[in-house]
PDB file of C-alpha atoms and ligand atoms in Angstrom:
ATOM      1  CA  MET A  48     116.610 114.357  15.380  1.00 80.00           C
ATOM      2  CA  HIS A  49     119.958 114.797  17.687  1.00 89.00           C
ATOM      3  CA  PRO A  50     120.715 110.454  18.382  1.00 89.00           C
ATOM      4  CA  ASP A  51     120.141 110.970  21.997  1.00 95.00           C
ATOM      5  CA  LEU A  52     116.338 113.477  22.982  1.00 94.00           C
ATOM      6  CA  GLN A  53     114.378 110.349  22.260  1.00 94.00           C
ATOM      7  CA  THR A  54     115.855 108.693  24.572  1.00 96.00           C
ATOM      8  CA  VAL A  55     116.726 111.585  27.173  1.00 97.00           C
ATOM      9  CA  ARG A  56     112.583 112.229  26.590  1.00 96.00           C
ATOM     10  CA  GLU A  57     111.550 108.067  27.500  1.00 97.00           C
ATOM     11  CA  LEU A  58     114.232 108.715  31.050  1.00 98.00           C
ATOM     12  CA  GLN A  59     112.408 111.878  31.746  1.00 97.00           C
ATOM     13  CA  ASP A  60     109.199 109.191  31.718  1.00 97.00           C
ATOM     14  CA  VAL A  61     110.820 107.086  33.781  1.00 98.00           C
ATOM     15  CA  ASP A  62     111.594 109.411  36.377  1.00 98.00           C
ATOM     16  CA  GLN A  63     108.254 110.936  36.973  1.00 97.00           C
ATOM     17  CA  SER A  64     107.262 107.749  37.171  1.00 98.00           C
ATOM     18  CA  ILE A  65     109.881 106.252  39.443  1.00 98.00           C
ATOM     19  CA  GLY A  66     108.754 110.086  41.369  1.00 97.00           C
ATOM     20  CA  VAL A  67     105.111 109.021  41.514  1.00 97.00           C
ATOM     21  CA  LEU A  68     105.936 105.325  42.888  1.00 98.00           C
ATOM     22  CA  THR A  69     108.265 106.560  45.202  1.00 98.00           C
ATOM     23  CA  ALA A  70     105.404 109.141  46.680  1.00 98.00           C
ATOM     24  CA  ARG A  71     102.937 106.255  46.538  1.00 97.00           C
ATOM     25  CA  ILE A  72     105.664 103.879  48.139  1.00 98.00           C
ATOM     26  CA  ASP A  73     106.414 106.580  50.655  1.00 98.00           C
ATOM     27  CA  ALA A  74     103.126 107.645  52.174  1.00 98.00           C
ATOM     28  CA  ILE A  75     102.390 103.667  53.210  1.00 97.00           C
ATOM     29  CA  PRO A  76     103.145 102.690  55.742  1.00 97.00           C
ATOM     30  CA  ALA A  77     101.691 105.640  56.934  1.00 97.00           C
ATOM     31  CA  GLN A  78      98.409 105.298  56.270  1.00 97.00           C
ATOM     32  CA  ILE A  79      99.165 101.845  58.147  1.00 98.00           C
ATOM     33  CA  LYS A  80      99.690 103.191  60.920  1.00 98.00           C
ATOM     34  CA  GLN A  81      97.238 105.579  61.069  1.00 97.00           C
ATOM     35  CA  ILE A  82      94.741 101.784  59.879  1.00 97.00           C
ATOM     36  CA  GLN A  83      95.747 100.797  62.833  1.00 97.00           C
ATOM     37  CA  ASP A  84      95.588 103.772  65.679  1.00 97.00           C
ATOM     38  CA  GLN A  85      91.688 104.134  64.697  1.00 96.00           C
ATOM     39  CA  LEU A  86      91.854 100.545  65.494  1.00 97.00           C
ATOM     40  CA  ASN A  87      93.502 100.784  68.865  1.00 97.00           C
ATOM     41  CA  GLN A  88      91.757 103.251  70.376  1.00 97.00           C
ATOM     42  CA  PHE A  89      88.534 102.003  69.641  1.00 96.00           C
ATOM     43  CA  LEU A  90      90.169  98.556  71.476  1.00 97.00           C
ATOM     44  CA  HIS A  91      90.801 100.688  74.639  1.00 97.00           C
ATOM     45  CA  ALA A  92      87.357 102.530  74.588  1.00 97.00           C
ATOM     46  CA  TYR A  93      86.493  99.582  74.442  1.00 97.00           C
ATOM     47  CA  GLU A  94      88.678  98.097  77.208  1.00 97.00           C
ATOM     48  CA  GLU A  95      87.835 101.563  79.234  1.00 98.00           C
ATOM     49  CA  ARG A  96      83.899 101.204  78.985  1.00 97.00           C
ATOM     50  CA  LYS A  97      84.070  97.830  80.116  1.00 97.00           C
ATOM     51  CA  LYS A  98      86.388  98.651  82.810  1.00 98.00           C
ATOM     52  CA  ARG A  99      84.967 101.720  83.970  1.00 98.00           C
ATOM     53  CA  LEU A 100      81.421  99.273  84.085  1.00 98.00           C
ATOM     54  CA  ALA A 101      82.328  96.976  86.286  1.00 98.00           C
ATOM     55  CA  GLU A 102      83.811  99.621  88.910  1.00 98.00           C
ATOM     56  CA  ASN A 103      80.354 100.799  88.467  1.00 98.00           C
ATOM     57  CA  GLN A 104      78.444  97.346  89.371  1.00 97.00           C
ATOM     58  CA  LYS A 105      80.938  97.063  92.166  1.00 98.00           C
ATOM     59  CA  GLU A 106      79.902 101.167  94.056  1.00 98.00           C
ATOM     60  CA  ARG A 107      76.394 100.277  93.167  1.00 98.00           C
ATOM     61  CA  ARG A 108      76.817  97.025  95.270  1.00 97.00           C
ATOM     62  CA  ASP A 109      78.792  98.949  97.652  1.00 98.00           C
ATOM     63  CA  MET A 110      76.104 101.582  97.487  1.00 98.00           C
ATOM     64  CA  ASP A 111      73.025  98.950  98.112  1.00 97.00           C
ATOM     65  CA  ALA A 112      74.742  97.412 101.169  1.00 98.00           C
ATOM     66  CA  GLU A 113      75.917 100.835 102.794  1.00 97.00           C
ATOM     67  CA  VAL A 114      71.987 101.556 102.919  1.00 98.00           C
ATOM     68  CA  GLN A 115      71.132  98.547 104.079  1.00 97.00           C
ATOM     69  CA  MET A 116      73.530  99.012 106.679  1.00 97.00           C
ATOM     70  CA  VAL A 117      72.451 102.469 107.648  1.00 97.00           C
ATOM     71  CA  ARG A 118      68.433 101.288 107.447  1.00 97.00           C
ATOM     72  CA  ALA A 119      69.513  98.572 109.697  1.00 97.00           C
ATOM     73  CA  LYS A 120      70.617 101.702 112.116  1.00 96.00           C
ATOM     74  CA  ILE A 121      67.449 103.598 112.309  1.00 96.00           C
ATOM     75  CA  SER A 122      65.712 100.564 112.880  1.00 96.00           C
ATOM     76  CA  LYS A 123      67.716 100.140 116.106  1.00 95.00           C
ATOM     77  CA  HIS A 124      67.831 103.624 116.576  1.00 95.00           C
ATOM     78  CA  LYS A 125      63.510 103.658 116.272  1.00 94.00           C
ATOM     79  CA  ASP A 126      63.342 101.015 118.493  1.00 94.00           C
ATOM     80  CA  GLN A 127      65.591 102.810 120.260  1.00 92.00           C
ATOM     81  CA  LEU A 128      63.862 105.770 120.770  1.00 91.00           C
ATOM     82  CA  TYR A 129      61.702 104.205 123.089  1.00 91.00           C
ATOM     83  CA  GLU A 130      64.456 103.326 126.071  1.00 91.00           C
ATOM     84  CA  VAL A 131      65.318 107.532 126.326  1.00 90.00           C
ATOM     85  CA  LYS A 132      64.533 109.084 129.474  1.00 91.00           C
ATOM     86  CA  THR A 133      64.555 112.753 128.705  1.00 94.00           C
ATOM     87  CA  ASN A 134      63.420 114.862 126.016  1.00 94.00           C
ATOM     88  CA  GLU A 135      66.569 116.280 124.778  1.00 94.00           C
ATOM     89  CA  ALA A 136      68.000 112.394 124.172  1.00 93.00           C
ATOM     90  CA  TYR A 137      65.339 111.624 122.367  1.00 94.00           C
ATOM     91  CA  LYS A 138      65.287 114.934 120.337  1.00 94.00           C
ATOM     92  CA  ALA A 139      69.083 113.992 119.948  1.00 94.00           C
ATOM     93  CA  MET A 140      68.002 110.267 118.452  1.00 94.00           C
ATOM     94  CA  VAL A 141      64.972 111.690 116.311  1.00 95.00           C
ATOM     95  CA  HIS A 142      67.616 114.308 114.524  1.00 96.00           C
ATOM     96  CA  GLU A 143      70.048 111.414 113.641  1.00 95.00           C
ATOM     97  CA  ILE A 144      67.520 109.166 112.579  1.00 96.00           C
ATOM     98  CA  GLU A 145      66.371 111.875 109.871  1.00 97.00           C
ATOM     99  CA  GLY A 146      70.424 112.252 108.931  1.00 97.00           C
ATOM    100  CA  GLU A 147      70.748 108.756 108.426  1.00 97.00           C
ATOM    101  CA  GLU A 148      67.038 109.390 106.135  1.00 97.00           C
ATOM    102  CA  ALA A 149      69.080 111.701 104.278  1.00 98.00           C
ATOM    103  CA  LYS A 150      71.950 109.933 103.911  1.00 97.00           C
ATOM    104  CA  ILE A 151      69.790 107.684 102.440  1.00 97.00           C
ATOM    105  CA  ARG A 152      67.669 109.881  99.778  1.00 98.00           C
ATOM    106  CA  SER A 153      71.169 111.018  98.878  1.00 98.00           C
ATOM    107  CA  ILE A 154      72.703 107.293  98.039  1.00 98.00           C
ATOM    108  CA  GLU A 155      70.124 106.243  96.543  1.00 97.00           C
ATOM    109  CA  ASP A 156      70.353 109.568  94.710  1.00 98.00           C
ATOM    110  CA  ARG A 157      73.586 108.756  93.293  1.00 98.00           C
ATOM    111  CA  ILE A 158      73.148 105.165  92.986  1.00 98.00           C
ATOM    112  CA  LEU A 159      69.922 106.218  90.449  1.00 98.00           C
ATOM    113  CA  ASP A 160      72.938 108.223  88.535  1.00 98.00           C
ATOM    114  CA  GLU A 161      75.316 104.939  88.224  1.00 97.00           C
ATOM    115  CA  MET A 162      71.987 103.350  87.165  1.00 98.00           C
ATOM    116  CA  ALA A 163      72.264 106.009  83.929  1.00 98.00           C
ATOM    117  CA  GLU A 164      75.124 105.459  83.995  1.00 97.00           C
ATOM    118  CA  ALA A 165      75.633 101.435  83.486  1.00 98.00           C
ATOM    119  CA  GLU A 166      73.232 101.640  80.953  1.00 98.00           C
ATOM    120  CA  GLN A 167      75.078 103.630  78.669  1.00 97.00           C
ATOM    121  CA  LEU A 168      77.970 102.071  78.937  1.00 97.00           C
ATOM    122  CA  GLU A 169      76.579  98.595  78.614  1.00 97.00           C
ATOM    123  CA  SER A 170      74.478  99.373  75.317  1.00 97.00           C
ATOM    124  CA  TYR A 171      78.509 100.869  74.772  1.00 97.00           C
ATOM    125  CA  VAL A 172      79.781  97.654  75.209  1.00 97.00           C
ATOM    126  CA  HIS A 173      77.452  95.360  73.783  1.00 97.00           C
ATOM    127  CA  ASP A 174      77.916  97.396  70.148  1.00 96.00           C
ATOM    128  CA  ALA A 175      80.736  97.117  69.878  1.00 96.00           C
ATOM    129  CA  ALA A 176      81.117  93.993  70.555  1.00 95.00           C
ATOM    130  CA  ALA A 177      78.825  92.821  68.380  1.00 95.00           C
ATOM    131  CA  ARG A 178      81.719  94.853  66.027  1.00 95.00           C
ATOM    132  CA  LEU A 179      84.909  94.327  67.307  1.00 95.00           C
ATOM    133  CA  ASP A 180      85.622  91.205  64.861  1.00 95.00           C
ATOM    134  CA  SER A 181      84.744  92.633  62.162  1.00 96.00           C
ATOM    135  CA  GLU A 182      86.689  95.462  63.114  1.00 96.00           C
ATOM    136  CA  ARG A 183      88.957  93.265  63.992  1.00 96.00           C
ATOM    137  CA  SER A 184      89.477  91.501  59.856  1.00 97.00           C
ATOM    138  CA  ARG A 185      88.235  94.423  58.615  1.00 97.00           C
ATOM    139  CA  VAL A 186      91.525  96.799  59.290  1.00 97.00           C
ATOM    140  CA  ALA A 187      93.246  93.778  58.804  1.00 97.00           C
ATOM    141  CA  ALA A 188      92.077  93.317  54.882  1.00 98.00           C
ATOM    142  CA  GLU A 189      93.085  96.682  54.515  1.00 97.00           C
ATOM    143  CA  ILE A 190      96.706  96.671  55.293  1.00 97.00           C
ATOM    144  CA  LYS A 191      96.673  93.949  54.432  1.00 98.00           C
ATOM    145  CA  ASP A 192      95.715  95.144  50.190  1.00 98.00           C
ATOM    146  CA  LEU A 193      98.322  98.200  51.688  1.00 98.00           C
ATOM    147  CA  GLU A 194     100.829  96.796  51.582  1.00 98.00           C
ATOM    148  CA  ALA A 195     100.703  94.052  48.192  1.00 98.00           C
ATOM    149  CA  GLU A 196      99.743  97.479  46.672  1.00 97.00           C
ATOM    150  CA  ARG A 197     103.511  98.621  47.825  1.00 98.00           C
ATOM    151  CA  ALA A 198     105.118  95.231  47.052  1.00 98.00           C
ATOM    152  CA  LYS A 199     103.746  95.737  44.132  1.00 98.00           C
ATOM    153  CA  ASP A 200     104.870  99.259  42.850  1.00 98.00           C
ATOM    154  CA  LEU A 201     108.191  98.418  44.188  1.00 98.00           C
ATOM    155  CA  ALA A 202     107.977  96.062  41.378  1.00 98.00           C
ATOM    156  CA  GLU A 203     107.246  98.799  38.858  1.00 98.00           C
ATOM    157  CA  ARG A 204     110.312 101.279  40.684  1.00 98.00           C
ATOM    158  CA  GLY A 205     112.607  98.070  40.443  1.00 98.00           C
ATOM    159  CA  SER A 206     112.415  97.415  37.384  1.00 98.00           C
ATOM    160  CA  LEU A 207     111.548 101.497  36.667  1.00 98.00           C
ATOM    161  CA  GLU A 208     115.175 101.626  37.412  1.00 98.00           C
ATOM    162  CA  GLU A 209     116.460  99.012  35.315  1.00 98.00           C
ATOM    163  CA  ARG A 210     115.482 101.215  32.589  1.00 98.00           C
ATOM    164  CA  ARG A 211     117.042 104.453  34.041  1.00 98.00           C
ATOM    165  CA  GLN A 212     119.740 102.575  34.040  1.00 98.00           C
ATOM    166  CA  THR A 213     120.621 100.925  30.487  1.00 98.00           C
ATOM    167  CA  LEU A 214     118.578 104.329  29.693  1.00 98.00           C
ATOM    168  CA  VAL A 215     121.710 105.787  31.032  1.00 98.00           C
ATOM    169  CA  ALA A 216     123.656 104.541  29.546  1.00 98.00           C
ATOM    170  CA  ALA A 217     122.855 104.571  25.803  1.00 97.00           C
ATOM    171  CA  LEU A 218     123.094 108.210  26.402  1.00 97.00           C
ATOM    172  CA  SER A 219     125.670 110.848  25.686  1.00 96.00           C
ATOM    173  CA  SER A 220     128.049 111.558  29.454  1.00 96.00           C
ATOM    174  CA  SER A 221     126.924 115.395  28.270  1.00 96.00           C
ATOM    175  CA  THR A 222     123.626 114.975  27.228  1.00 97.00           C
ATOM    176  CA  VAL A 223     122.841 112.983  31.069  1.00 97.00           C
ATOM    177  CA  ARG A 224     125.009 115.771  32.721  1.00 97.00           C
ATOM    178  CA  LEU A 225     122.599 118.092  31.370  1.00 96.00           C
ATOM    179  CA  TYR A 226     119.963 116.182  32.878  1.00 97.00           C
ATOM    180  CA  GLU A 227     120.821 115.740  35.625  1.00 97.00           C
ATOM    181  CA  ARG A 228     121.126 119.496  35.950  1.00 96.00           C
ATOM    182  CA  ALA A 229     118.646 120.835  34.824  1.00 97.00           C
ATOM    183  CA  ARG A 230     116.212 118.079  36.603  1.00 96.00           C
ATOM    184  CA  LYS A 231     117.883 118.842  39.655  1.00 95.00           C
ATOM    185  CA  SER A 232     117.703 122.573  39.739  1.00 95.00           C
ATOM    186  CA  ARG A 233     114.020 122.822  37.223  1.00 94.00           C
ATOM    187  CA  GLY A 234     111.513 119.016  38.079  1.00 92.00           C
ATOM    188  CA  THR A 235     111.494 118.177  34.452  1.00 95.00           C
ATOM    189  CA  ALA A 236     114.777 118.507  31.956  1.00 97.00           C
ATOM    190  CA  VAL A 237     113.125 118.074  28.641  1.00 97.00           C
ATOM    191  CA  VAL A 238     110.760 119.893  27.236  1.00 96.00           C
ATOM    192  CA  PRO A 239     108.519 120.274  24.066  1.00 95.00           C
ATOM    193  CA  VAL A 240     109.278 124.515  21.882  1.00 95.00           C
ATOM    194  CA  ILE A 241     105.315 125.520  21.812  1.00 93.00           C
ATOM    195  CA  ASP A 242     104.756 129.138  20.236  1.00 91.00           C
ATOM    196  CA  ALA A 243     108.529 129.440  19.602  1.00 93.00           C
ATOM    197  CA  SER A 244     109.293 129.562  23.177  1.00 96.00           C
ATOM    198  CA  CYS A 245     111.032 127.403  25.350  1.00 96.00           C
ATOM    199  CA  SER A 246     106.946 125.248  27.491  1.00 95.00           C
ATOM    200  CA  GLY A 247     109.222 124.765  30.179  1.00 96.00           C
ATOM    201  CA  CYS A 248     110.064 129.008  31.441  1.00 96.00           C
ATOM    202  CA  HIS A 249     107.581 130.256  28.709  1.00 96.00           C
ATOM    203  CA  VAL A 250     110.838 132.495  27.124  1.00 97.00           C
ATOM    204  CA  ARG A 251     110.823 133.940  24.157  1.00 97.00           C
ATOM    205  CA  LEU A 252     113.643 132.259  21.989  1.00 96.00           C
ATOM    206  CA  ARG A 253     115.192 134.403  19.614  1.00 96.00           C
ATOM    207  CA  PRO A 254     114.505 133.703  16.578  1.00 95.00           C
ATOM    208  CA  GLN A 255     117.657 132.241  14.532  1.00 95.00           C
ATOM    209  CA  PHE A 256     117.821 129.548  17.258  1.00 95.00           C
ATOM    210  CA  TYR A 257     114.258 128.612  17.020  1.00 95.00           C
ATOM    211  CA  ASN A 258     114.771 127.737  13.366  1.00 93.00           C
ATOM    212  CA  GLU A 259     118.058 125.969  14.181  1.00 93.00           C
ATOM    213  CA  ILE A 260     116.886 124.158  17.142  1.00 92.00           C
ATOM    214  CA  ARG A 261     114.212 123.002  13.932  1.00 90.00           C
ATOM    215  CA  THR A 262     116.465 122.068  11.283  1.00 90.00           C
ATOM    216  CA  SER A 263     119.569 120.946  12.755  1.00 88.00           C
ATOM    217  CA  ASP A 264     120.721 117.655  14.403  1.00 88.00           C
ATOM    218  CA  ALA A 265     121.732 119.361  17.866  1.00 91.00           C
ATOM    219  CA  LEU A 266     120.745 119.201  21.288  1.00 94.00           C
ATOM    220  CA  HIS A 267     120.104 122.277  22.141  1.00 95.00           C
ATOM    221  CA  THR A 268     119.363 123.612  25.911  1.00 96.00           C
ATOM    222  CA  CYS A 269     117.549 127.069  26.852  1.00 96.00           C
ATOM    223  CA  GLU A 270     119.628 129.653  27.013  1.00 94.00           C
ATOM    224  CA  SER A 271     116.898 131.477  29.589  1.00 96.00           C
ATOM    225  CA  CYS A 272     116.250 128.435  32.805  1.00 96.00           C
ATOM    226  CA  GLY A 273     119.154 125.575  30.745  1.00 96.00           C
ATOM    227  CA  ARG A 274     116.362 122.511  29.906  1.00 97.00           C
ATOM    228  CA  ILE A 275     116.322 120.296  27.126  1.00 97.00           C
ATOM    229  CA  LEU A 276     114.974 121.349  24.306  1.00 96.00           C
ATOM    230  CA  PHE A 277     113.559 119.884  21.395  1.00 94.00           C
ATOM    231  CA  TYR A 278     110.369 120.964  19.103  1.00 90.00           C
ATOM    232  CA  LEU A 279     106.779 119.952  18.735  1.00 76.00           C
ATOM    233  CA  GLU A 280     105.328 119.919  15.496  1.00 70.00           C
ATOM    234  CA  LEU A 281     101.871 121.387  15.751  1.00 60.00           C
ATOM    235  CA  ALA A 282      99.573 121.664  13.318  1.00 51.00           C
ATOM    236  CA  THR A 283      99.013 125.553  13.837  1.00 52.00           C
ATOM    237  CA  ASP A 284     102.860 125.403  12.258  1.00 46.00           C
ATOM    238  CA  LYS A 285     101.475 123.271   9.943  1.00 45.00           C
ATOM    239  CA  GLY A 286      98.228 124.657   8.781  1.00 42.00           C
ATOM    240  CA  VAL A 287      97.046 121.483   9.055  1.00 41.00           C
ATOM    241  CA  GLU A 288      94.197 120.767  12.381  1.00 43.00           C
ATOM    242  CA  GLY A 289      95.266 117.404  14.646  1.00 40.00           C
ATOM    243  CA  THR A 290      98.190 116.514  14.026  1.00 43.00           C
ATOM    244  CA  ARG A 291      99.529 116.853  17.202  1.00 44.00           C
ATOM    245  CA  VAL A 292     102.508 115.492  17.228  1.00 46.00           C
ATOM    246  CA  ALA A 293     102.106 113.285  20.827  1.00 44.00           C
ATOM    247  CA  MET A 294     104.312 114.662  23.888  1.00 46.00           C
TER     248      MET A 294
HETATM  249 ZN1   ZN B 299     113.127 127.804  29.273  1.00 85.81          ZN
END
């Protein structure tokens, strides 16, 4: 086996682990933001409904006051009925009183609507207020966990990057070039030969080339995709069950 082969395979494992960690590390800020946004939406909805409830209460007080005022007017107009001199003036006054009574009915309908609204708002505000602290601490705990996870991933990635430097330093520069080129263009750079084919691009190897890989200590790359190849001894090749070499 070529001295670089084991190292370059480890390098690929390290790079894959770095890739997984980087994806996780990069995703965490968005996850934190999402949790925070959800809490902010909840707090905003709570504040909005509290504000609306206060408006509702003020509107009902105003409408109550207006009803009192119209009632006072009606009572005054009813007294004036006895004082009018003409039939027409009497009719006009009755008409006015009817208008005022209709106004009271319409205000009272609105009061009823607002009472129903207030009931819903009170129930929401009451429930939300009870959940406020637990929601805040739940979100704080979740964010703390995510930040801890991110710090752990960053530390792990840091030590893998150190390991990577050691591995790269141990490889010949030509192997590093082959590896980096295949990794850049193919994703995976080191693949086993399985069933006399490159397991990266599945192209069947020429018999002579296949034979060379099995027997020589040189470093081989797939003639079709450029990946570094290593020979994987399989149970089928040896005719023995269960001796598959770990990849
Ligand atoms: Zn290939």
